[in-house]
CSV table of C-alpha atoms (C1' of nucleotides) in Angstrom, one decimal:
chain,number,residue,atom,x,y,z
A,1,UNK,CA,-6.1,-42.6,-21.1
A,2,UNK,CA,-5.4,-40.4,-18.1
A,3,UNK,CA,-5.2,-37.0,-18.9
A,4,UNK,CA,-2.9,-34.9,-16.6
A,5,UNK,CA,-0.9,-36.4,-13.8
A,6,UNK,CA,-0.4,-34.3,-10.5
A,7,UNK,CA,2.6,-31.7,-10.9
A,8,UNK,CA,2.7,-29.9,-7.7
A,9,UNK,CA,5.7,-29.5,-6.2
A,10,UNK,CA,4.2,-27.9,-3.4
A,11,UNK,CA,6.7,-25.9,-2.7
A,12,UNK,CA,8.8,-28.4,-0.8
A,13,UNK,CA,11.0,-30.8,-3.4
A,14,UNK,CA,12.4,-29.6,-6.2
A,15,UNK,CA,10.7,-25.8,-6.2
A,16,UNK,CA,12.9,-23.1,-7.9
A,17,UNK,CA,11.6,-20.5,-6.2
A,18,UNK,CA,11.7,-19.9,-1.6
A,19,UNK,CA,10.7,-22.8,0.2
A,20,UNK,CA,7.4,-20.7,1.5
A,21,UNK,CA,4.1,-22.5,2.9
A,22,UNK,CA,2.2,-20.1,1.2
A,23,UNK,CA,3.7,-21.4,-2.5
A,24,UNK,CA,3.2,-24.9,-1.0
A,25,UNK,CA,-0.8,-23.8,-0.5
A,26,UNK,CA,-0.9,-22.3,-3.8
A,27,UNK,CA,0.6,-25.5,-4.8
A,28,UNK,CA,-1.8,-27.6,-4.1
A,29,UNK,CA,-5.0,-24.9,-4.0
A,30,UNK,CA,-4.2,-22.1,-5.9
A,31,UNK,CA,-5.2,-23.0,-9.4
A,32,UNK,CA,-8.2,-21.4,-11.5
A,33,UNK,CA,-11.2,-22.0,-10.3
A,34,UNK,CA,-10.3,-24.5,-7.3
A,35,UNK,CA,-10.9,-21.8,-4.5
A,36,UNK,CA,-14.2,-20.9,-6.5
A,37,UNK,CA,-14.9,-24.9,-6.3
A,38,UNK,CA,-14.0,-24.8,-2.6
A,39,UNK,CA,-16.5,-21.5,-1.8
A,40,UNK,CA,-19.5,-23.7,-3.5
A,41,UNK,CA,-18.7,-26.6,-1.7
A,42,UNK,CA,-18.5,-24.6,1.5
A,43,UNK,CA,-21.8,-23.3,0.5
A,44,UNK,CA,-23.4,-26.9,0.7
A,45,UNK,CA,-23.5,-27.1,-3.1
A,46,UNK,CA,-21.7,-30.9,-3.7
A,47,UNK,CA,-23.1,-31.9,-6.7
A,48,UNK,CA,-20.8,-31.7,-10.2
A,49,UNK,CA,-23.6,-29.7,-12.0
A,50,UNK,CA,-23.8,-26.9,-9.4
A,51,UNK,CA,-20.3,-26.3,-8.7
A,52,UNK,CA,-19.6,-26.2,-12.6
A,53,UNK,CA,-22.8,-23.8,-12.9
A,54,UNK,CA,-21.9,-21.6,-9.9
A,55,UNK,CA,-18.6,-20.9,-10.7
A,56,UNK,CA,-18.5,-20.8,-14.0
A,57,UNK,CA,-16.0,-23.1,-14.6
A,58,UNK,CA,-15.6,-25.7,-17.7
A,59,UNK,CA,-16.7,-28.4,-17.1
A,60,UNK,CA,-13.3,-30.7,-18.3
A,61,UNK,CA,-11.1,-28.3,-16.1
A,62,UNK,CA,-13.4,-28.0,-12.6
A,63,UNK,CA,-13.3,-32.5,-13.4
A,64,UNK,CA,-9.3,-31.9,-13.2
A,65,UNK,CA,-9.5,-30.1,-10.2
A,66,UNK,CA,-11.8,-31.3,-8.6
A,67,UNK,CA,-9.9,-34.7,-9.0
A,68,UNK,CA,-6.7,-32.8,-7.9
A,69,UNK,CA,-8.4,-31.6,-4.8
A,70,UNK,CA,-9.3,-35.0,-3.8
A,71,UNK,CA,-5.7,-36.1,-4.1
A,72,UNK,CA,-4.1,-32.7,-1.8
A,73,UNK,CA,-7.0,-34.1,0.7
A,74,UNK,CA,-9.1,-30.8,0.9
A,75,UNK,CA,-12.6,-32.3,-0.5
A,76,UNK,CA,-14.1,-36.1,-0.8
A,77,UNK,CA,-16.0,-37.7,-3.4
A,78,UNK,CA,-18.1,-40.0,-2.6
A,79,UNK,CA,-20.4,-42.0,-4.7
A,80,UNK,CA,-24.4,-41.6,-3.7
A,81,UNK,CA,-25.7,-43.9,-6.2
A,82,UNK,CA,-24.3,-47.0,-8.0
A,83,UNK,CA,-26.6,-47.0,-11.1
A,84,UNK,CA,-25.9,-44.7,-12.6
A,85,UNK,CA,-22.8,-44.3,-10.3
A,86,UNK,CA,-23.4,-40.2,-9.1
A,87,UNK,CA,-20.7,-39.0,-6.6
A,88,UNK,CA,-20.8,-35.5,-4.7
A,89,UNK,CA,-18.0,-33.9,-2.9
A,90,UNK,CA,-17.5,-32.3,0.4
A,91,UNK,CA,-14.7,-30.7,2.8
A,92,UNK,CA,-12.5,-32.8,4.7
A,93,UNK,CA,-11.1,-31.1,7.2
A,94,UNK,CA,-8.4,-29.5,5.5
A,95,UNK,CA,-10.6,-28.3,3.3
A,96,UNK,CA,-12.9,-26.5,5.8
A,97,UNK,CA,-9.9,-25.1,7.4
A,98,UNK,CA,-9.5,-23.3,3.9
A,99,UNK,CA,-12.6,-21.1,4.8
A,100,UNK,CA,-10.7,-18.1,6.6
A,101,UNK,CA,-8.6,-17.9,3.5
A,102,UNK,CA,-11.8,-17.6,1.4
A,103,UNK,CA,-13.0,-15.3,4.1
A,104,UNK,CA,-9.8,-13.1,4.2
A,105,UNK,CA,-10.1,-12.6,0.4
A,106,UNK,CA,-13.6,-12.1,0.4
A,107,UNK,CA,-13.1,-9.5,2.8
A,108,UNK,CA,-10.4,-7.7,0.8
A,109,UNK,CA,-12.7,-8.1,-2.4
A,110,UNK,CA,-15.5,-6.3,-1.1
A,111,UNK,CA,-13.3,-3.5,-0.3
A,112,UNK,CA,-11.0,-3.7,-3.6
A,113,UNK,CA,-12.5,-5.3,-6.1
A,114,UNK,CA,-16.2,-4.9,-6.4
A,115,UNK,CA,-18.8,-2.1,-5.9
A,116,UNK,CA,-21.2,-3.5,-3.9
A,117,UNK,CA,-20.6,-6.8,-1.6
A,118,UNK,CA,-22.6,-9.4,-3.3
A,119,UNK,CA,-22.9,-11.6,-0.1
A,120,UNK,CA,-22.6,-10.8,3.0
A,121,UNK,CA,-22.7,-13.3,6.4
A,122,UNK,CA,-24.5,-13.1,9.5
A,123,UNK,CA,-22.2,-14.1,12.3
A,124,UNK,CA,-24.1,-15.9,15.2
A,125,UNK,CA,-23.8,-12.7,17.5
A,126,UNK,CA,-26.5,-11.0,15.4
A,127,UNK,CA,-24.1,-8.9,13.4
A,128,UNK,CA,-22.6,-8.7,9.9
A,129,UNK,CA,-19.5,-10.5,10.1
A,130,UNK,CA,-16.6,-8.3,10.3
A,131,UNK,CA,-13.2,-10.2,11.0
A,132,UNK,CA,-10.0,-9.2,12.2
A,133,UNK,CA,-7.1,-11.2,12.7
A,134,UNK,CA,-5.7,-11.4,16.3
A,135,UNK,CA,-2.6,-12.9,17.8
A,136,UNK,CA,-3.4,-15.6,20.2
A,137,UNK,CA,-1.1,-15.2,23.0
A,138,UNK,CA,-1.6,-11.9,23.6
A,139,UNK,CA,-5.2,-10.9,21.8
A,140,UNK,CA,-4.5,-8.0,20.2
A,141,UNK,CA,-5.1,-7.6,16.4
A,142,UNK,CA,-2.0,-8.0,14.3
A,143,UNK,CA,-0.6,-5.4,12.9
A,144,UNK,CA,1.5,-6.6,10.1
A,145,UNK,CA,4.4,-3.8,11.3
A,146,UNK,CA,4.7,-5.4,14.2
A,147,UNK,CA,5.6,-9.0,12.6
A,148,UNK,CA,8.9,-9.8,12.4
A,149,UNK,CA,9.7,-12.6,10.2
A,150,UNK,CA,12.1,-15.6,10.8
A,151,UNK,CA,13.4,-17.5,8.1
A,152,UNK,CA,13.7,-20.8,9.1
A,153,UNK,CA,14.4,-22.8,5.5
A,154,UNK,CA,18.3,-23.4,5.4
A,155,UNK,CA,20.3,-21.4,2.6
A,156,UNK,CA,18.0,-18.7,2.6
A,157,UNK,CA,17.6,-15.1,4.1
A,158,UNK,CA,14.9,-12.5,3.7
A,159,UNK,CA,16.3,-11.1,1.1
A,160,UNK,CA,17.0,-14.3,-0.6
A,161,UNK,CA,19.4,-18.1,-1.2
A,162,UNK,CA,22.5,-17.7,0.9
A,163,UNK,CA,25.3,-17.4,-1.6
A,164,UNK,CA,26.2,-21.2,-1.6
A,165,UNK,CA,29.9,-21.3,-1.9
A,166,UNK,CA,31.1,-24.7,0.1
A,167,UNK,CA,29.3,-27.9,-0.6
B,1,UNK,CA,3.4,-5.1,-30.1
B,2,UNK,CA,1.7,-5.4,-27.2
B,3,UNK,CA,1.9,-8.8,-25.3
B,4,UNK,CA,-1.6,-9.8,-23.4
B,5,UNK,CA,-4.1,-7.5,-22.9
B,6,UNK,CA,-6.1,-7.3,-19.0
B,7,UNK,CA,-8.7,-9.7,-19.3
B,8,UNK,CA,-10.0,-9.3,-16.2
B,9,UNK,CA,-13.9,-9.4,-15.4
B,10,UNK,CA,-13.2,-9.6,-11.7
B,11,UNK,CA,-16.2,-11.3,-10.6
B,12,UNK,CA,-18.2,-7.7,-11.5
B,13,UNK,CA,-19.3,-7.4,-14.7
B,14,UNK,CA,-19.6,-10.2,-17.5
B,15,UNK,CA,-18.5,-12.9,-15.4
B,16,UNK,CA,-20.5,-16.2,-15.9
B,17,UNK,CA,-20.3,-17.6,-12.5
B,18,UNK,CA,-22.0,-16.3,-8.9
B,19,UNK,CA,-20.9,-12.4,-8.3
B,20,UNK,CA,-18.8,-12.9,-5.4
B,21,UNK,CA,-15.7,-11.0,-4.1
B,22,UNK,CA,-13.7,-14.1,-3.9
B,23,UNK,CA,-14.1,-14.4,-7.5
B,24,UNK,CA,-13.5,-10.4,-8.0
B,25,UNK,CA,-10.3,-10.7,-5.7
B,26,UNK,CA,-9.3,-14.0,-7.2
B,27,UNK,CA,-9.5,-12.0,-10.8
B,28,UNK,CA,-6.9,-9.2,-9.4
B,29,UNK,CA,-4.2,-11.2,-7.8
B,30,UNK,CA,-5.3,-14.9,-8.3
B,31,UNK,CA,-3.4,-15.6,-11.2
B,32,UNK,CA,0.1,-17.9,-11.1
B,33,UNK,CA,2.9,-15.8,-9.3
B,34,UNK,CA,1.1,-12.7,-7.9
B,35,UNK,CA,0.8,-13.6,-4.6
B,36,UNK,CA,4.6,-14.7,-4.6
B,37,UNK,CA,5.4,-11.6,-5.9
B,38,UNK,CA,3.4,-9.6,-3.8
B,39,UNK,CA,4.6,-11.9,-0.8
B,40,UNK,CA,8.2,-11.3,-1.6
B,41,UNK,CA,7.4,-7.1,-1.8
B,42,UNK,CA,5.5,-7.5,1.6
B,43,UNK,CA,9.1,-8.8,2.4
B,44,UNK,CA,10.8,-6.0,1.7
B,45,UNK,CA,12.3,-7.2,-1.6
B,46,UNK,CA,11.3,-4.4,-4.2
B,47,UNK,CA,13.7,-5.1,-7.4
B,48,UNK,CA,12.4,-6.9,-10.1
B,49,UNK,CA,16.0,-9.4,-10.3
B,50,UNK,CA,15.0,-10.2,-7.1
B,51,UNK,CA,11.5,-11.0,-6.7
B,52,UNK,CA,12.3,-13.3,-10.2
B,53,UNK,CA,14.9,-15.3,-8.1
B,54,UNK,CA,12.9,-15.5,-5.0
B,55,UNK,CA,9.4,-16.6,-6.7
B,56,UNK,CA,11.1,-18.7,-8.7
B,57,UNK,CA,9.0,-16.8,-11.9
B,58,UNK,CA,9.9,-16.7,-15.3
B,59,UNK,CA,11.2,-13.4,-16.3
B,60,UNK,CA,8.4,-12.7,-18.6
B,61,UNK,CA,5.6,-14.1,-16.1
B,62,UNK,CA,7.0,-11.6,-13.9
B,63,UNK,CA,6.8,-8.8,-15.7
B,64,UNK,CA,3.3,-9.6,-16.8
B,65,UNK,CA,2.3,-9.8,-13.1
B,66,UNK,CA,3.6,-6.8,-12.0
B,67,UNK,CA,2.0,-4.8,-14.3
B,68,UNK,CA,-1.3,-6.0,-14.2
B,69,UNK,CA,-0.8,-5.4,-10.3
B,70,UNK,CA,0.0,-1.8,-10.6
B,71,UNK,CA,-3.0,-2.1,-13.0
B,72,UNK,CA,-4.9,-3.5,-10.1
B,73,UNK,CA,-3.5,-0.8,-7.9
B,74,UNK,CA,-2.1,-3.4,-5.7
B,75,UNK,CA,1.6,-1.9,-6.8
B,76,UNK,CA,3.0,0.9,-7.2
B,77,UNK,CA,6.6,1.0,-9.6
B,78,UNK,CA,8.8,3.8,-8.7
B,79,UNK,CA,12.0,4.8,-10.9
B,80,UNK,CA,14.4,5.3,-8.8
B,81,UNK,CA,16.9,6.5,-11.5
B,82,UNK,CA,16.7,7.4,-14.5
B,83,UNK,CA,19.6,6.8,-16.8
B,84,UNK,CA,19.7,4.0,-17.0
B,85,UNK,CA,16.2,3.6,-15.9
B,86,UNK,CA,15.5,1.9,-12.6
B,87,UNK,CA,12.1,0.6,-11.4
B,88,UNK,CA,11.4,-1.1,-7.8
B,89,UNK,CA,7.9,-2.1,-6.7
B,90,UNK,CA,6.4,-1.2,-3.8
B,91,UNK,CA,2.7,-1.9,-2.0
B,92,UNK,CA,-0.1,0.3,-2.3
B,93,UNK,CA,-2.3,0.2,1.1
B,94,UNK,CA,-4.9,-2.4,-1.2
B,95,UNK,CA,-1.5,-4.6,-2.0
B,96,UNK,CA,-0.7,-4.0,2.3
B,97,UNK,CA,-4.3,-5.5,3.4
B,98,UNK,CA,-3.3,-8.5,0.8
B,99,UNK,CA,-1.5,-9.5,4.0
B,100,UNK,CA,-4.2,-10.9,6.1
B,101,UNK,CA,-4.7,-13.7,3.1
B,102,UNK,CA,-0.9,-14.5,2.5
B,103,UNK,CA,-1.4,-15.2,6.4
B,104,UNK,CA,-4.6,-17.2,6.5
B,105,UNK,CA,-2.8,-19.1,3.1
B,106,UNK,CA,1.0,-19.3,5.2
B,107,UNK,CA,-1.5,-20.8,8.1
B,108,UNK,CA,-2.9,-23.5,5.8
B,109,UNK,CA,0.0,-24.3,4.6
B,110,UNK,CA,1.9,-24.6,7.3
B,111,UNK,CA,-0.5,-27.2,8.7
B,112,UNK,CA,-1.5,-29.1,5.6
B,113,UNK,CA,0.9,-28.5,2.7
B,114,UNK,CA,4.8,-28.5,4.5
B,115,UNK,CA,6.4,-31.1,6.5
B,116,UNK,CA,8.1,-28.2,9.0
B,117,UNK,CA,7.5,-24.5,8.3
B,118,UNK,CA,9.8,-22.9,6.1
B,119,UNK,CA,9.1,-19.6,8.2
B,120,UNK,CA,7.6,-17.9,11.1
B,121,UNK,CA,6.9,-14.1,12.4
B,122,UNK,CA,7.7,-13.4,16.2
B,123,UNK,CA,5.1,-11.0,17.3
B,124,UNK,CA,5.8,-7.5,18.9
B,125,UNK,CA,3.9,-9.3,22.3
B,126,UNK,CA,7.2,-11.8,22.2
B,127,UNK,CA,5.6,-14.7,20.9
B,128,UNK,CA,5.6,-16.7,17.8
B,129,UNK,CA,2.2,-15.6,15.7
B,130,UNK,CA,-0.8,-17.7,15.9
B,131,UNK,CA,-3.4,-15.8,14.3
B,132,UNK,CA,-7.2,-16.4,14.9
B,133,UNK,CA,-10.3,-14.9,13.0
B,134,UNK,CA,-12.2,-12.8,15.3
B,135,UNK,CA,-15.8,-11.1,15.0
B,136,UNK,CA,-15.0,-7.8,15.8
B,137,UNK,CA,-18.8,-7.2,17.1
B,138,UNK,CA,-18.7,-9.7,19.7
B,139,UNK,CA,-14.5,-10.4,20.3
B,140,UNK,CA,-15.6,-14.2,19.8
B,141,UNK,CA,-13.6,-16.3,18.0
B,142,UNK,CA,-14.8,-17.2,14.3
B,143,UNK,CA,-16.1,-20.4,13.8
B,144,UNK,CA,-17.8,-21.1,10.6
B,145,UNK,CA,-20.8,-23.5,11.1
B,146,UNK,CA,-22.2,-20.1,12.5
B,147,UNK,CA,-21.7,-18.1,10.0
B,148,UNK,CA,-25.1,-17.5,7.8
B,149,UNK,CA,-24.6,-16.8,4.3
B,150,UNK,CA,-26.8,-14.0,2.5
B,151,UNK,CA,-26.7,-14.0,-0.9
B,152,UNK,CA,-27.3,-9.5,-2.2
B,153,UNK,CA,-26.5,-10.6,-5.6
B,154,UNK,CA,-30.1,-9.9,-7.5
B,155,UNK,CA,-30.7,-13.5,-9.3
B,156,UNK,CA,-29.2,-15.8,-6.9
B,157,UNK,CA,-29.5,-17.8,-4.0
B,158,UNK,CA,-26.9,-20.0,-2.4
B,159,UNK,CA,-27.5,-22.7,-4.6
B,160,UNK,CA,-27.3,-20.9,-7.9
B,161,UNK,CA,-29.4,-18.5,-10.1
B,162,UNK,CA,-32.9,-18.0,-9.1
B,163,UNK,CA,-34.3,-19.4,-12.8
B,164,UNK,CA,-35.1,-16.4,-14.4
B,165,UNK,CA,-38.9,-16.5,-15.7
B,166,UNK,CA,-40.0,-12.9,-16.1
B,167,UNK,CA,-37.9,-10.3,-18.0
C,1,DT,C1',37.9,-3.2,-22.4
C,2,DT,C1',35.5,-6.5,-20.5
C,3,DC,C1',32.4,-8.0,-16.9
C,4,DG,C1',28.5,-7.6,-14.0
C,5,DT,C1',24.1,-5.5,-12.8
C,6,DT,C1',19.4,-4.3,-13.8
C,7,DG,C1',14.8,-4.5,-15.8
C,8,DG,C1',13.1,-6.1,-18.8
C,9,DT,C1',11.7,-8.2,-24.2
C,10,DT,C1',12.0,-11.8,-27.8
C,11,DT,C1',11.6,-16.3,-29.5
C,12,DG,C1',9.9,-20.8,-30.4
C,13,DA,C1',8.1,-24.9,-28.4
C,14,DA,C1',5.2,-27.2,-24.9
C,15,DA,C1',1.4,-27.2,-21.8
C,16,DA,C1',-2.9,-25.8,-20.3
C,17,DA,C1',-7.3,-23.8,-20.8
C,18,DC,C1',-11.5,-23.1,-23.3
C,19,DC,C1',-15.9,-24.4,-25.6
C,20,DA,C1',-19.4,-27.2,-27.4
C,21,DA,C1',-21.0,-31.5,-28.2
C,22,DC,C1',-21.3,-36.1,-26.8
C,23,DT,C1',-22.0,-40.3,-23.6
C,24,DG,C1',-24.4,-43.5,-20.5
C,25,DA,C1',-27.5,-44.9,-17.2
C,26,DC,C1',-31.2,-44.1,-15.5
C,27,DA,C1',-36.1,-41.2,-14.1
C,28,DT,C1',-40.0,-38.6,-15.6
C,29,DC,C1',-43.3,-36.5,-18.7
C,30,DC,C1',-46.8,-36.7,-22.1
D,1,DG,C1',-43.3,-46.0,-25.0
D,2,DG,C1',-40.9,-42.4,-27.3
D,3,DA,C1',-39.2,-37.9,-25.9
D,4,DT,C1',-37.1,-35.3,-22.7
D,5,DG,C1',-34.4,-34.3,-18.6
D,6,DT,C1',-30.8,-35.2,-14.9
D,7,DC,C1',-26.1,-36.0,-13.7
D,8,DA,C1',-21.2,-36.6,-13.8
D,9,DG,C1',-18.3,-36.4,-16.4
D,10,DT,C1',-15.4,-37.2,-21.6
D,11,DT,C1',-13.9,-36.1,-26.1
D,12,DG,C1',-12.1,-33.3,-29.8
D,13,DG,C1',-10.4,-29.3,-31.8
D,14,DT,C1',-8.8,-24.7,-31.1
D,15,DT,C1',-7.0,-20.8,-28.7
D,16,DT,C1',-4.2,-19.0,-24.8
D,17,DT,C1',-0.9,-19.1,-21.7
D,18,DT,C1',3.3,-20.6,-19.9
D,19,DC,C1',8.0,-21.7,-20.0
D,20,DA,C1',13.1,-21.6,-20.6
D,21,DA,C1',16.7,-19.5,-22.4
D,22,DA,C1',18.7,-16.0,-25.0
D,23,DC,C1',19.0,-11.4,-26.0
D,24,DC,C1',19.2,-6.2,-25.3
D,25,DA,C1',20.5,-1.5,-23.7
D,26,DA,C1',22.5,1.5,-20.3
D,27,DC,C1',25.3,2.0,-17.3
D,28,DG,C1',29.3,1.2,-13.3
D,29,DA,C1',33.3,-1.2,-11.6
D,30,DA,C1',37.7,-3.6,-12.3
DNA sequence: TTCGTTGGTTTGAAAAACCAACTGACATCC
DNA sequence: GGATGTCAGTTGGTTTTTCAAACCAACGAA
C-alpha cells in the first residue's frame, strides 16, 4: 500500500560519509523539489494544486515530499474541509527558519545562475533587500577567511576519519 | 560513450515551474552530493580520493558532480602532474560565495536536524560564529514577515501564472 | 616484484523519478 | 440535471538515476 518509507539518515546514524549538520539538513530537506515546495509555501501558496503548478513538480513526487516534510517537522498539513476532506500546508517553525537558506541561495542565483533576478524583495526599510551575513558577537560581516573550523564529531579531523587503529 | 549529458534548465529557460533563482541555483549545485563535495573543497580537501571518503559518495556520483560543477563554473580541476595524471579541485569565487548557504544550511541543521553539532567555526573576533542575516541598507537584522515579495518574472504573480488570455 | 596510491570508469541490479490518466467528493455552470 | 470544474492526491508503465563493488592504468615505494 504505502509507497516509500522515510530513508534519511540524516546524517547522524549510520551515515557513510562526515557526521556534518549540513548532510543532516540535506537529509531531511535537500531532495528535488522540497526547497522549491518550501519557497511556495513561504510565499503563502498552501494548497496542493499551486505548489505542484508553481514549482513544477509531479504531482506523485511533490505528494512524497510533501509527506516527507511533514514527518522532518518543517510544514503542517492540516485538513480545511472534511467532505471532500482538502488539507493545505504551512511552515512550522522549523520550516520558516529555512527562509535564510532560500534567501542565501536566492541571492547567489541571481548573481550565478540567471540573467536577470526574476523576484526581487522589498525589505521594510524601503530598500531592495540586500543581505549579508554578520557574526553576532562582534557585528562585523563574516568573512569566510577568517572562520576557523573545529571539528567536534569524534574520529574525525578536517581532513577526514582518524585512522581507527584500537577499538 | 559518454555517460549523462547536463540536463540542466536552471530555472532560466524551458523550465516549467516559477523563474526563480532558487530554482536556477538549485539546478547548478542542488543535485545529491554537490554541496558535500563542495563543502569538503571549502575545507581544504581538494583530491578526488578524498572528497569520495569524506561525502560518503559513490565513486561514480562523484565524478559526475565534479564535472558538472566545473561545468557550472563552481570548480575549477587543476593537474597537478602529469604522468601519471593528477587532478585536485579547487573553488572558483561563484563555488567561494556557495559558502554563505552551506552556513545558513550548517545553521539549520544544527538546530533542527543534529542532536549536538558535529562542528563549529571560531571567529577571527574570538568567539564561536553565530551568524545573522543583515539588510545591508539599514544594518537591521532580517526578519522575514517584512520582507515584500515582487514578482519581475513577466507572467506571474506570487500565486502563479497570470492566465495567459492575449498572445 | 608486489603493494599502495590516485583518479577515475565499467558493470549490472535496485531505486527513484517522470508523465499522463484516473479517482472521489463535492460545487457550479448552462 | 447533465456537464464541467476544483482539489488532493493515486495509479500504472516507462525512463533515469543511483548504487556498490570491481576494475584499470600509471606510477612510487618497499
Amino acid at each position: 500500500m504505502g509507497e516509500e518509507q522515510v530513508t534519511q539518515e540524516a546524517g547522524q546514524g549510520g551515515a557513510r560519509g562526515r557526521p556534518c549538520s549540513v548532510a543532516a539538513a540535506l537529509g531531511l530537506v535537500g531532495e528535488k523539489w522540497s526547497l522549491l515546495a518550501i519557497r511556495e509555501i513561504s510565499f503563502g501558496n498552501r494548497r496542493f494544486d499551486v505548489i505542484a503548478r508553481n514549482t513544477g513538480a509531479p504531482r506523485d513526487r511533490l505528494a512524497a515530499r510533501l509527506r516527507a516534510l511533514e514527518a522532518a517537522g518543517v510544514v503542517v498539513r492540516r485538513r480545511y474541509s472534511d467532505h471532500p476532506p482538502r488539507y493545505e500546508y504551512e511552515l512550522t517553525e522549523a520550516g520558516r527558519e529555512l527562509r535564510p537558506v532560500l534567501t542565501a541561495l536566492r541571492a547567489w542565483g541571481d548573481k550565478w545562475a540567471v540573467d536577470t533576478p526574476p523576484a526581487a524583495f522589498t525589505h521594510s526599510c524601503g530598500h531592495d533587500l540586500d543581505a549579508a551575513m554578520v557574526c553576532r558577537h562582534c557585528g562585523g560581516e563574516v568573512g569566510f577567511d577568517d572562520l576557523k573550523l573545529r571539528v567536534l564529531a569524534p574520529g574525525w579531523t578536517r581532513e577526514g576519519p582518524a585512522l581507527a587503529q584500537g577499538t
